[in-house]
Amino acid sequence: MSLQSRIEDKLVQAFQPERLMVINESHLHAGHQPGFDGGGETHMRIRIVSSAFAGMSRVARHRAINDLLKAELDAGLHALAVEPAAPGEPTRW
């Protein structure tokens, strides 16, 4: 199973989102460090709308997702961009 699929599965189980996109953006970072060609699954963006985020601050939402994905971050996920929202809140996507 790919890292992207594992992240999606964990987010679905934990937050039962109305909308979810996990986007591999590793290719956008090719050349940022010596020897990095942009391959693999090192940079991910999460766009998620879930009622679980209602009443939570932006920081609390990010912490909840980072805590959930701690194993992935410890195992080499280098960057995680998070765009969480509760239902009815505006999103840029």
mmCIF file of N, CA, C and O in Angstrom:
data_model
loop_
_atom_site.group_PDB
_atom_site.id
_atom_site.type_symbol
_atom_site.label_atom_id
_atom_site.label_comp_id
_atom_site.label_asym_id
_atom_site.label_seq_id
_atom_site.Cartn_x
_atom_site.Cartn_y
_atom_site.Cartn_z
ATOM 1 N N MET A 1 0.849 -1.182 0.000
ATOM 2 C CA MET A 1 0.000 0.000 0.000
ATOM 3 C C MET A 1 0.892 1.243 0.000
ATOM 4 O O MET A 1 1.868 1.313 0.738
ATOM 5 N N SER A 2 0.539 2.211 -0.791
ATOM 6 C CA SER A 2 1.323 3.442 -0.887
ATOM 7 C C SER A 2 1.126 4.301 0.364
ATOM 8 O O SER A 2 0.138 4.155 1.093
ATOM 9 N N LEU A 3 2.061 5.194 0.588
ATOM 10 C CA LEU A 3 1.960 6.132 1.700
ATOM 11 C C LEU A 3 0.695 6.974 1.551
ATOM 12 O O LEU A 3 -0.038 7.196 2.516
ATOM 13 N N GLN A 4 0.421 7.419 0.350
ATOM 14 C CA GLN A 4 -0.765 8.233 0.093
ATOM 15 C C GLN A 4 -2.028 7.472 0.497
ATOM 16 O O GLN A 4 -2.910 8.027 1.157
ATOM 17 N N SER A 5 -2.122 6.204 0.161
ATOM 18 C CA SER A 5 -3.288 5.385 0.512
ATOM 19 C C SER A 5 -3.391 5.184 2.022
ATOM 20 O O SER A 5 -4.491 5.232 2.579
ATOM 21 N N ARG A 6 -2.260 4.975 2.687
ATOM 22 C CA ARG A 6 -2.279 4.815 4.148
ATOM 23 C C ARG A 6 -2.763 6.083 4.825
ATOM 24 O O ARG A 6 -3.556 6.032 5.769
ATOM 25 N N ILE A 7 -2.300 7.229 4.337
ATOM 26 C CA ILE A 7 -2.739 8.502 4.902
ATOM 27 C C ILE A 7 -4.244 8.671 4.700
ATOM 28 O O ILE A 7 -4.966 9.041 5.625
ATOM 29 N N GLU A 8 -4.720 8.407 3.498
ATOM 30 C CA GLU A 8 -6.147 8.515 3.214
ATOM 31 C C GLU A 8 -6.952 7.618 4.144
ATOM 32 O O GLU A 8 -7.961 8.053 4.719
ATOM 33 N N ASP A 9 -6.526 6.367 4.308
ATOM 34 C CA ASP A 9 -7.239 5.427 5.180
ATOM 35 C C ASP A 9 -7.300 5.932 6.618
ATOM 36 O O ASP A 9 -8.355 5.882 7.256
ATOM 37 N N LYS A 10 -6.184 6.411 7.133
ATOM 38 C CA LYS A 10 -6.157 6.910 8.511
ATOM 39 C C LYS A 10 -7.073 8.113 8.692
ATOM 40 O O LYS A 10 -7.789 8.213 9.694
ATOM 41 N N LEU A 11 -7.051 9.022 7.732
ATOM 42 C CA LEU A 11 -7.898 10.215 7.826
ATOM 43 C C LEU A 11 -9.382 9.860 7.765
ATOM 44 O O LEU A 11 -10.190 10.420 8.511
ATOM 45 N N VAL A 12 -9.742 8.931 6.896
ATOM 46 C CA VAL A 12 -11.142 8.500 6.785
ATOM 47 C C VAL A 12 -11.600 7.859 8.095
ATOM 48 O O VAL A 12 -12.677 8.170 8.614
ATOM 49 N N GLN A 13 -10.786 6.980 8.650
ATOM 50 C CA GLN A 13 -11.155 6.298 9.892
ATOM 51 C C GLN A 13 -11.274 7.268 11.060
ATOM 52 O O GLN A 13 -12.184 7.159 11.875
ATOM 53 N N ALA A 14 -10.369 8.232 11.146
ATOM 54 C CA ALA A 14 -10.339 9.137 12.293
ATOM 55 C C ALA A 14 -11.351 10.270 12.205
ATOM 56 O O ALA A 14 -11.913 10.678 13.220
ATOM 57 N N PHE A 15 -11.584 10.786 10.993
ATOM 58 C CA PHE A 15 -12.370 12.007 10.859
ATOM 59 C C PHE A 15 -13.652 11.873 10.040
ATOM 60 O O PHE A 15 -14.415 12.824 9.956
ATOM 61 N N GLN A 16 -13.896 10.744 9.406
ATOM 62 C CA GLN A 16 -15.071 10.547 8.550
ATOM 63 C C GLN A 16 -15.371 11.806 7.717
ATOM 64 O O GLN A 16 -16.449 12.413 7.835
ATOM 65 N N PRO A 17 -14.434 12.207 6.866
ATOM 66 C CA PRO A 17 -14.590 13.474 6.146
ATOM 67 C C PRO A 17 -15.701 13.463 5.100
ATOM 68 O O PRO A 17 -16.006 12.433 4.516
ATOM 69 N N GLU A 18 -16.277 14.647 4.895
ATOM 70 C CA GLU A 18 -17.228 14.848 3.798
ATOM 71 C C GLU A 18 -16.476 14.970 2.479
ATOM 72 O O GLU A 18 -16.977 14.570 1.439
ATOM 73 N N ARG A 19 -15.306 15.589 2.536
ATOM 74 C CA ARG A 19 -14.437 15.733 1.366
ATOM 75 C C ARG A 19 -13.006 15.474 1.810
ATOM 76 O O ARG A 19 -12.605 15.894 2.895
ATOM 77 N N LEU A 20 -12.253 14.798 0.960
ATOM 78 C CA LEU A 20 -10.864 14.505 1.282
ATOM 79 C C LEU A 20 -10.056 14.393 0.001
ATOM 80 O O LEU A 20 -10.465 13.713 -0.939
ATOM 81 N N MET A 21 -8.922 15.078 -0.012
ATOM 82 C CA MET A 21 -7.950 14.944 -1.094
ATOM 83 C C MET A 21 -6.575 14.848 -0.452
ATOM 84 O O MET A 21 -6.204 15.698 0.366
ATOM 85 N N VAL A 22 -5.844 13.805 -0.782
ATOM 86 C CA VAL A 22 -4.450 13.680 -0.376
ATOM 87 C C VAL A 22 -3.642 13.726 -1.667
ATOM 88 O O VAL A 22 -3.799 12.866 -2.533
ATOM 89 N N ILE A 23 -2.821 14.750 -1.787
ATOM 90 C CA ILE A 23 -2.125 15.032 -3.035
ATOM 91 C C ILE A 23 -0.619 14.875 -2.826
ATOM 92 O O ILE A 23 -0.049 15.503 -1.927
ATOM 93 N N ASN A 24 0.003 14.059 -3.652
ATOM 94 C CA ASN A 24 1.452 13.896 -3.617
ATOM 95 C C ASN A 24 2.080 15.052 -4.392
ATOM 96 O O ASN A 24 1.923 15.145 -5.608
ATOM 97 N N GLU A 25 2.770 15.935 -3.688
ATOM 98 C CA GLU A 25 3.403 17.091 -4.312
ATOM 99 C C GLU A 25 4.923 16.961 -4.375
ATOM 100 O O GLU A 25 5.631 17.941 -4.577
ATOM 101 N N SER A 26 5.422 15.753 -4.212
ATOM 102 C CA SER A 26 6.867 15.536 -4.186
ATOM 103 C C SER A 26 7.551 16.052 -5.449
ATOM 104 O O SER A 26 8.634 16.648 -5.382
ATOM 105 N N HIS A 27 6.916 15.853 -6.584
ATOM 106 C CA HIS A 27 7.523 16.276 -7.854
ATOM 107 C C HIS A 27 7.749 17.786 -7.930
ATOM 108 O O HIS A 27 8.607 18.257 -8.660
ATOM 109 N N LEU A 28 7.000 18.548 -7.164
ATOM 110 C CA LEU A 28 7.149 20.004 -7.166
ATOM 111 C C LEU A 28 8.424 20.448 -6.449
ATOM 112 O O LEU A 28 8.804 21.621 -6.547
ATOM 113 N N HIS A 29 9.056 19.541 -5.728
ATOM 114 C CA HIS A 29 10.210 19.888 -4.914
ATOM 115 C C HIS A 29 11.517 19.323 -5.461
ATOM 116 O O HIS A 29 12.539 19.361 -4.786
ATOM 117 N N ALA A 30 11.480 18.820 -6.675
ATOM 118 C CA ALA A 30 12.696 18.294 -7.316
ATOM 119 C C ALA A 30 13.753 19.387 -7.381
ATOM 120 O O ALA A 30 13.463 20.535 -7.733
ATOM 121 N N GLY A 31 14.971 19.033 -7.000
ATOM 122 C CA GLY A 31 16.075 19.968 -7.071
ATOM 123 C C GLY A 31 16.211 20.883 -5.872
ATOM 124 O O GLY A 31 17.167 21.653 -5.796
ATOM 125 N N HIS A 32 15.288 20.831 -4.929
ATOM 126 C CA HIS A 32 15.384 21.703 -3.754
ATOM 127 C C HIS A 32 16.522 21.288 -2.836
ATOM 128 O O HIS A 32 17.022 22.100 -2.074
ATOM 129 N N GLN A 33 16.883 20.020 -2.888
ATOM 130 C CA GLN A 33 18.024 19.516 -2.135
ATOM 131 C C GLN A 33 18.876 18.685 -3.080
ATOM 132 O O GLN A 33 18.342 18.051 -3.996
ATOM 133 N N PRO A 34 20.170 18.669 -2.860
ATOM 134 C CA PRO A 34 21.041 17.882 -3.744
ATOM 135 C C PRO A 34 20.603 16.418 -3.790
ATOM 136 O O PRO A 34 20.332 15.806 -2.762
ATOM 137 N N GLY A 35 20.473 15.912 -4.986
ATOM 138 C CA GLY A 35 20.132 14.511 -5.171
ATOM 139 C C GLY A 35 18.652 14.189 -5.092
ATOM 140 O O GLY A 35 18.258 13.051 -5.318
ATOM 141 N N PHE A 36 17.801 15.160 -4.792
ATOM 142 C CA PHE A 36 16.363 14.862 -4.731
ATOM 143 C C PHE A 36 15.734 15.133 -6.084
ATOM 144 O O PHE A 36 15.736 16.262 -6.571
ATOM 145 N N ASP A 37 15.204 14.073 -6.691
ATOM 146 C CA ASP A 37 14.643 14.180 -8.038
ATOM 147 C C ASP A 37 13.135 14.384 -8.062
ATOM 148 O O ASP A 37 12.522 14.453 -9.117
ATOM 149 N N GLY A 38 12.510 14.467 -6.885
ATOM 150 C CA GLY A 38 11.067 14.669 -6.825
ATOM 151 C C GLY A 38 10.272 13.390 -6.863
ATOM 152 O O GLY A 38 9.048 13.414 -6.863
ATOM 153 N N GLY A 39 10.955 12.258 -6.866
ATOM 154 C CA GLY A 39 10.254 10.975 -6.856
ATOM 155 C C GLY A 39 9.824 10.597 -5.450
ATOM 156 O O GLY A 39 10.185 11.226 -4.464
ATOM 157 N N GLY A 40 9.035 9.577 -5.371
ATOM 158 C CA GLY A 40 8.611 9.064 -4.070
ATOM 159 C C GLY A 40 7.419 9.798 -3.491
ATOM 160 O O GLY A 40 6.672 10.481 -4.190
ATOM 161 N N GLU A 41 7.283 9.659 -2.191
ATOM 162 C CA GLU A 41 6.150 10.249 -1.480
ATOM 163 C C GLU A 41 6.680 10.982 -0.246
ATOM 164 O O GLU A 41 6.490 10.553 0.879
ATOM 165 N N THR A 42 7.325 12.101 -0.478
ATOM 166 C CA THR A 42 7.950 12.847 0.601
ATOM 167 C C THR A 42 7.218 14.132 0.965
ATOM 168 O O THR A 42 7.394 14.646 2.063
ATOM 169 N N HIS A 43 6.402 14.641 0.064
ATOM 170 C CA HIS A 43 5.691 15.901 0.269
ATOM 171 C C HIS A 43 4.206 15.688 -0.057
ATOM 172 O O HIS A 43 3.869 15.384 -1.198
ATOM 173 N N MET A 44 3.357 15.851 0.932
ATOM 174 C CA MET A 44 1.922 15.624 0.738
ATOM 175 C C MET A 44 1.115 16.848 1.143
ATOM 176 O O MET A 44 1.498 17.590 2.056
ATOM 177 N N ARG A 45 0.001 17.039 0.484
ATOM 178 C CA ARG A 45 -0.969 18.068 0.833
ATOM 179 C C ARG A 45 -2.277 17.362 1.177
ATOM 180 O O ARG A 45 -2.737 16.497 0.431
ATOM 181 N N ILE A 46 -2.875 17.762 2.293
ATOM 182 C CA ILE A 46 -4.149 17.192 2.732
ATOM 183 C C ILE A 46 -5.196 18.291 2.708
ATOM 184 O O ILE A 46 -5.024 19.343 3.334
ATOM 185 N N ARG A 47 -6.252 18.045 1.982
ATOM 186 C CA ARG A 47 -7.420 18.928 1.959
ATOM 187 C C ARG A 47 -8.582 18.103 2.507
ATOM 188 O O ARG A 47 -8.949 17.085 1.917
ATOM 189 N N ILE A 48 -9.139 18.559 3.625
ATOM 190 C CA ILE A 48 -10.132 17.749 4.313
ATOM 191 C C ILE A 48 -11.222 18.633 4.912
ATOM 192 O O ILE A 48 -10.943 19.679 5.490
ATOM 193 N N VAL A 49 -12.460 18.197 4.730
ATOM 194 C CA VAL A 49 -13.619 18.834 5.360
ATOM 195 C C VAL A 49 -14.284 17.777 6.224
ATOM 196 O O VAL A 49 -14.673 16.716 5.724
ATOM 197 N N SER A 50 -14.381 18.057 7.520
ATOM 198 C CA SER A 50 -14.957 17.091 8.448
ATOM 199 C C SER A 50 -15.670 17.807 9.585
ATOM 200 O O SER A 50 -15.171 18.815 10.102
ATOM 201 N N SER A 51 -16.791 17.264 9.993
ATOM 202 C CA SER A 51 -17.511 17.821 11.137
ATOM 203 C C SER A 51 -16.708 17.669 12.424
ATOM 204 O O SER A 51 -16.952 18.372 13.399
ATOM 205 N N ALA A 52 -15.719 16.788 12.430
ATOM 206 C CA ALA A 52 -14.858 16.622 13.599
ATOM 207 C C ALA A 52 -14.080 17.905 13.911
ATOM 208 O O ALA A 52 -13.645 18.102 15.048
ATOM 209 N N PHE A 53 -13.922 18.781 12.934
ATOM 210 C CA PHE A 53 -13.168 20.012 13.132
ATOM 211 C C PHE A 53 -14.032 21.171 13.625
ATOM 212 O O PHE A 53 -13.499 22.238 13.937
ATOM 213 N N ALA A 54 -15.337 20.990 13.700
ATOM 214 C CA ALA A 54 -16.232 22.052 14.169
ATOM 215 C C ALA A 54 -15.840 22.447 15.595
ATOM 216 O O ALA A 54 -15.655 21.596 16.462
ATOM 217 N N GLY A 55 -15.676 23.738 15.803
ATOM 218 C CA GLY A 55 -15.335 24.246 17.129
ATOM 219 C C GLY A 55 -13.864 24.151 17.490
ATOM 220 O O GLY A 55 -13.460 24.616 18.552
ATOM 221 N N MET A 56 -13.060 23.565 16.624
ATOM 222 C CA MET A 56 -11.620 23.451 16.877
ATOM 223 C C MET A 56 -10.893 24.633 16.250
ATOM 224 O O MET A 56 -11.257 25.087 15.164
ATOM 225 N N SER A 57 -9.855 25.093 16.917
ATOM 226 C CA SER A 57 -9.020 26.141 16.330
ATOM 227 C C SER A 57 -8.214 25.553 15.171
ATOM 228 O O SER A 57 -8.078 24.328 15.046
ATOM 229 N N ARG A 58 -7.667 26.428 14.385
ATOM 230 C CA ARG A 58 -6.835 25.985 13.263
ATOM 231 C C ARG A 58 -5.634 25.182 13.765
ATOM 232 O O ARG A 58 -5.274 24.159 13.199
ATOM 233 N N VAL A 59 -5.029 25.651 14.838
ATOM 234 C CA VAL A 59 -3.877 24.953 15.412
ATOM 235 C C VAL A 59 -4.283 23.570 15.914
ATOM 236 O O VAL A 59 -3.577 22.582 15.686
ATOM 237 N N ALA A 60 -5.420 23.468 16.575
ATOM 238 C CA ALA A 60 -5.893 22.173 17.090
ATOM 239 C C ALA A 60 -6.159 21.196 15.945
ATOM 240 O O ALA A 60 -5.872 19.996 16.068
ATOM 241 N N ARG A 61 -6.688 21.683 14.849
ATOM 242 C CA ARG A 61 -6.940 20.836 13.681
ATOM 243 C C ARG A 61 -5.626 20.283 13.128
ATOM 244 O O ARG A 61 -5.514 19.096 12.834
ATOM 245 N N HIS A 62 -4.644 21.157 12.991
ATOM 246 C CA HIS A 62 -3.344 20.730 12.485
ATOM 247 C C HIS A 62 -2.694 19.727 13.432
ATOM 248 O O HIS A 62 -2.127 18.725 12.978
ATOM 249 N N ARG A 63 -2.775 19.994 14.726
ATOM 250 C CA ARG A 63 -2.199 19.066 15.697
ATOM 251 C C ARG A 63 -2.869 17.698 15.628
ATOM 252 O O ARG A 63 -2.197 16.667 15.725
ATOM 253 N N ALA A 64 -4.174 17.678 15.477
ATOM 254 C CA ALA A 64 -4.897 16.401 15.407
ATOM 255 C C ALA A 64 -4.425 15.583 14.205
ATOM 256 O O ALA A 64 -4.227 14.364 14.316
ATOM 257 N N ILE A 65 -4.242 16.226 13.081
ATOM 258 C CA ILE A 65 -3.784 15.521 11.881
ATOM 259 C C ILE A 65 -2.321 15.104 12.029
ATOM 260 O O ILE A 65 -1.962 13.970 11.706
ATOM 261 N N ASN A 66 -1.474 16.000 12.524
ATOM 262 C CA ASN A 66 -0.068 15.649 12.725
ATOM 263 C C ASN A 66 0.083 14.501 13.721
ATOM 264 O O ASN A 66 0.913 13.612 13.515
ATOM 265 N N ASP A 67 -0.697 14.510 14.791
ATOM 266 C CA ASP A 67 -0.651 13.414 15.764
ATOM 267 C C ASP A 67 -1.063 12.097 15.118
ATOM 268 O O ASP A 67 -0.444 11.058 15.346
ATOM 269 N N LEU A 68 -2.110 12.138 14.310
ATOM 270 C CA LEU A 68 -2.592 10.944 13.629
ATOM 271 C C LEU A 68 -1.529 10.374 12.689
ATOM 272 O O LEU A 68 -1.397 9.160 12.562
ATOM 273 N N LEU A 69 -0.774 11.254 12.048
ATOM 274 C CA LEU A 69 0.197 10.830 11.034
ATOM 275 C C LEU A 69 1.641 10.825 11.560
ATOM 276 O O LEU A 69 2.589 10.819 10.781
ATOM 277 N N LYS A 70 1.803 10.774 12.870
ATOM 278 C CA LYS A 70 3.138 10.794 13.473
ATOM 279 C C LYS A 70 4.029 9.677 12.940
ATOM 280 O O LYS A 70 5.203 9.898 12.639
ATOM 281 N N ALA A 71 3.500 8.489 12.805
ATOM 282 C CA ALA A 71 4.306 7.364 12.315
ATOM 283 C C ALA A 71 4.827 7.630 10.906
ATOM 284 O O ALA A 71 5.982 7.318 10.592
ATOM 285 N N GLU A 72 4.002 8.220 10.067
ATOM 286 C CA GLU A 72 4.411 8.515 8.692
ATOM 287 C C GLU A 72 5.481 9.611 8.674
ATOM 288 O O GLU A 72 6.442 9.545 7.920
ATOM 289 N N LEU A 73 5.305 10.625 9.517
ATOM 290 C CA LEU A 73 6.293 11.700 9.603
ATOM 291 C C LEU A 73 7.618 11.164 10.138
ATOM 292 O O LEU A 73 8.688 11.497 9.625
ATOM 293 N N ASP A 74 7.559 10.307 11.137
ATOM 294 C CA ASP A 74 8.775 9.709 11.693
ATOM 295 C C ASP A 74 9.469 8.783 10.696
ATOM 296 O O ASP A 74 10.685 8.603 10.760
ATOM 297 N N ALA A 75 8.698 8.208 9.785
ATOM 298 C CA ALA A 75 9.248 7.243 8.823
ATOM 299 C C ALA A 75 9.769 7.899 7.542
ATOM 300 O O ALA A 75 10.206 7.205 6.635
ATOM 301 N N GLY A 76 9.724 9.230 7.448
ATOM 302 C CA GLY A 76 10.320 9.868 6.286
ATOM 303 C C GLY A 76 9.448 10.827 5.503
ATOM 304 O O GLY A 76 9.930 11.441 4.548
ATOM 305 N N LEU A 77 8.182 10.967 5.867
ATOM 306 C CA LEU A 77 7.362 11.991 5.221
ATOM 307 C C LEU A 77 7.966 13.334 5.608
ATOM 308 O O LEU A 77 8.010 13.695 6.785
ATOM 309 N N HIS A 78 8.486 14.056 4.642
ATOM 310 C CA HIS A 78 9.275 15.256 4.901
ATOM 311 C C HIS A 78 8.415 16.498 5.110
ATOM 312 O O HIS A 78 8.725 17.342 5.948
ATOM 313 N N ALA A 79 7.350 16.643 4.339
ATOM 314 C CA ALA A 79 6.532 17.854 4.401
ATOM 315 C C ALA A 79 5.059 17.497 4.289
ATOM 316 O O ALA A 79 4.669 16.646 3.495
ATOM 317 N N LEU A 80 4.264 18.185 5.093
ATOM 318 C CA LEU A 80 2.827 17.936 5.120
ATOM 319 C C LEU A 80 2.115 19.286 5.151
ATOM 320 O O LEU A 80 2.212 20.033 6.124
ATOM 321 N N ALA A 81 1.430 19.618 4.077
ATOM 322 C CA ALA A 81 0.610 20.831 4.018
ATOM 323 C C ALA A 81 -0.815 20.418 4.352
ATOM 324 O O ALA A 81 -1.337 19.467 3.764
ATOM 325 N N VAL A 82 -1.429 21.117 5.288
ATOM 326 C CA VAL A 82 -2.746 20.716 5.778
ATOM 327 C C VAL A 82 -3.732 21.864 5.586
ATOM 328 O O VAL A 82 -3.475 22.990 6.006
ATOM 329 N N GLU A 83 -4.875 21.544 4.961
ATOM 330 C CA GLU A 83 -5.946 22.511 4.736
ATOM 331 C C GLU A 83 -7.240 21.926 5.295
ATOM 332 O O GLU A 83 -8.063 21.399 4.548
ATOM 333 N N PRO A 84 -7.438 22.016 6.613
ATOM 334 C CA PRO A 84 -8.634 21.439 7.231
ATOM 335 C C PRO A 84 -9.771 22.465 7.336
ATOM 336 O O PRO A 84 -9.538 23.658 7.489
ATOM 337 N N ALA A 85 -10.991 21.979 7.256
ATOM 338 C CA ALA A 85 -12.157 22.840 7.405
ATOM 339 C C ALA A 85 -13.319 22.023 7.978
ATOM 340 O O ALA A 85 -13.373 20.803 7.816
ATOM 341 N N ALA A 86 -14.210 22.707 8.636
ATOM 342 C CA ALA A 86 -15.467 22.111 9.078
ATOM 343 C C ALA A 86 -16.513 22.374 7.986
ATOM 344 O O ALA A 86 -16.344 23.295 7.179
ATOM 345 N N PRO A 87 -17.569 21.579 7.937
ATOM 346 C CA PRO A 87 -18.613 21.813 6.934
ATOM 347 C C PRO A 87 -19.145 23.250 7.002
ATOM 348 O O PRO A 87 -19.348 23.796 8.095
ATOM 349 N N GLY A 88 -19.319 23.850 5.850
ATOM 350 C CA GLY A 88 -19.840 25.204 5.768
ATOM 351 C C GLY A 88 -18.778 26.281 5.806
ATOM 352 O O GLY A 88 -19.058 27.434 5.509
ATOM 353 N N GLU A 89 -17.564 25.937 6.165
ATOM 354 C CA GLU A 89 -16.489 26.913 6.164
ATOM 355 C C GLU A 89 -15.936 27.049 4.756
ATOM 356 O O GLU A 89 -15.899 26.080 3.994
ATOM 357 N N PRO A 90 -15.489 28.223 4.401
ATOM 358 C CA PRO A 90 -14.933 28.416 3.051
ATOM 359 C C PRO A 90 -13.608 27.688 2.882
ATOM 360 O O PRO A 90 -12.825 27.575 3.832
ATOM 361 N N THR A 91 -13.390 27.183 1.696
ATOM 362 C CA THR A 91 -12.097 26.590 1.344
ATOM 363 C C THR A 91 -11.603 27.255 0.080
ATOM 364 O O THR A 91 -12.388 27.862 -0.660
ATOM 365 N N ARG A 92 -10.325 27.131 -0.182
ATOM 366 C CA ARG A 92 -9.756 27.696 -1.405
ATOM 367 C C ARG A 92 -9.703 26.661 -2.501
ATOM 368 O O ARG A 92 -9.092 26.875 -3.534
ATOM 369 N N TRP A 93 -10.320 25.515 -2.298
ATOM 370 C CA TRP A 93 -10.276 24.439 -3.276
ATOM 371 C C TRP A 93 -11.663 23.940 -3.471
ATOM 372 O O TRP A 93 -12.222 23.134 -3.655
#
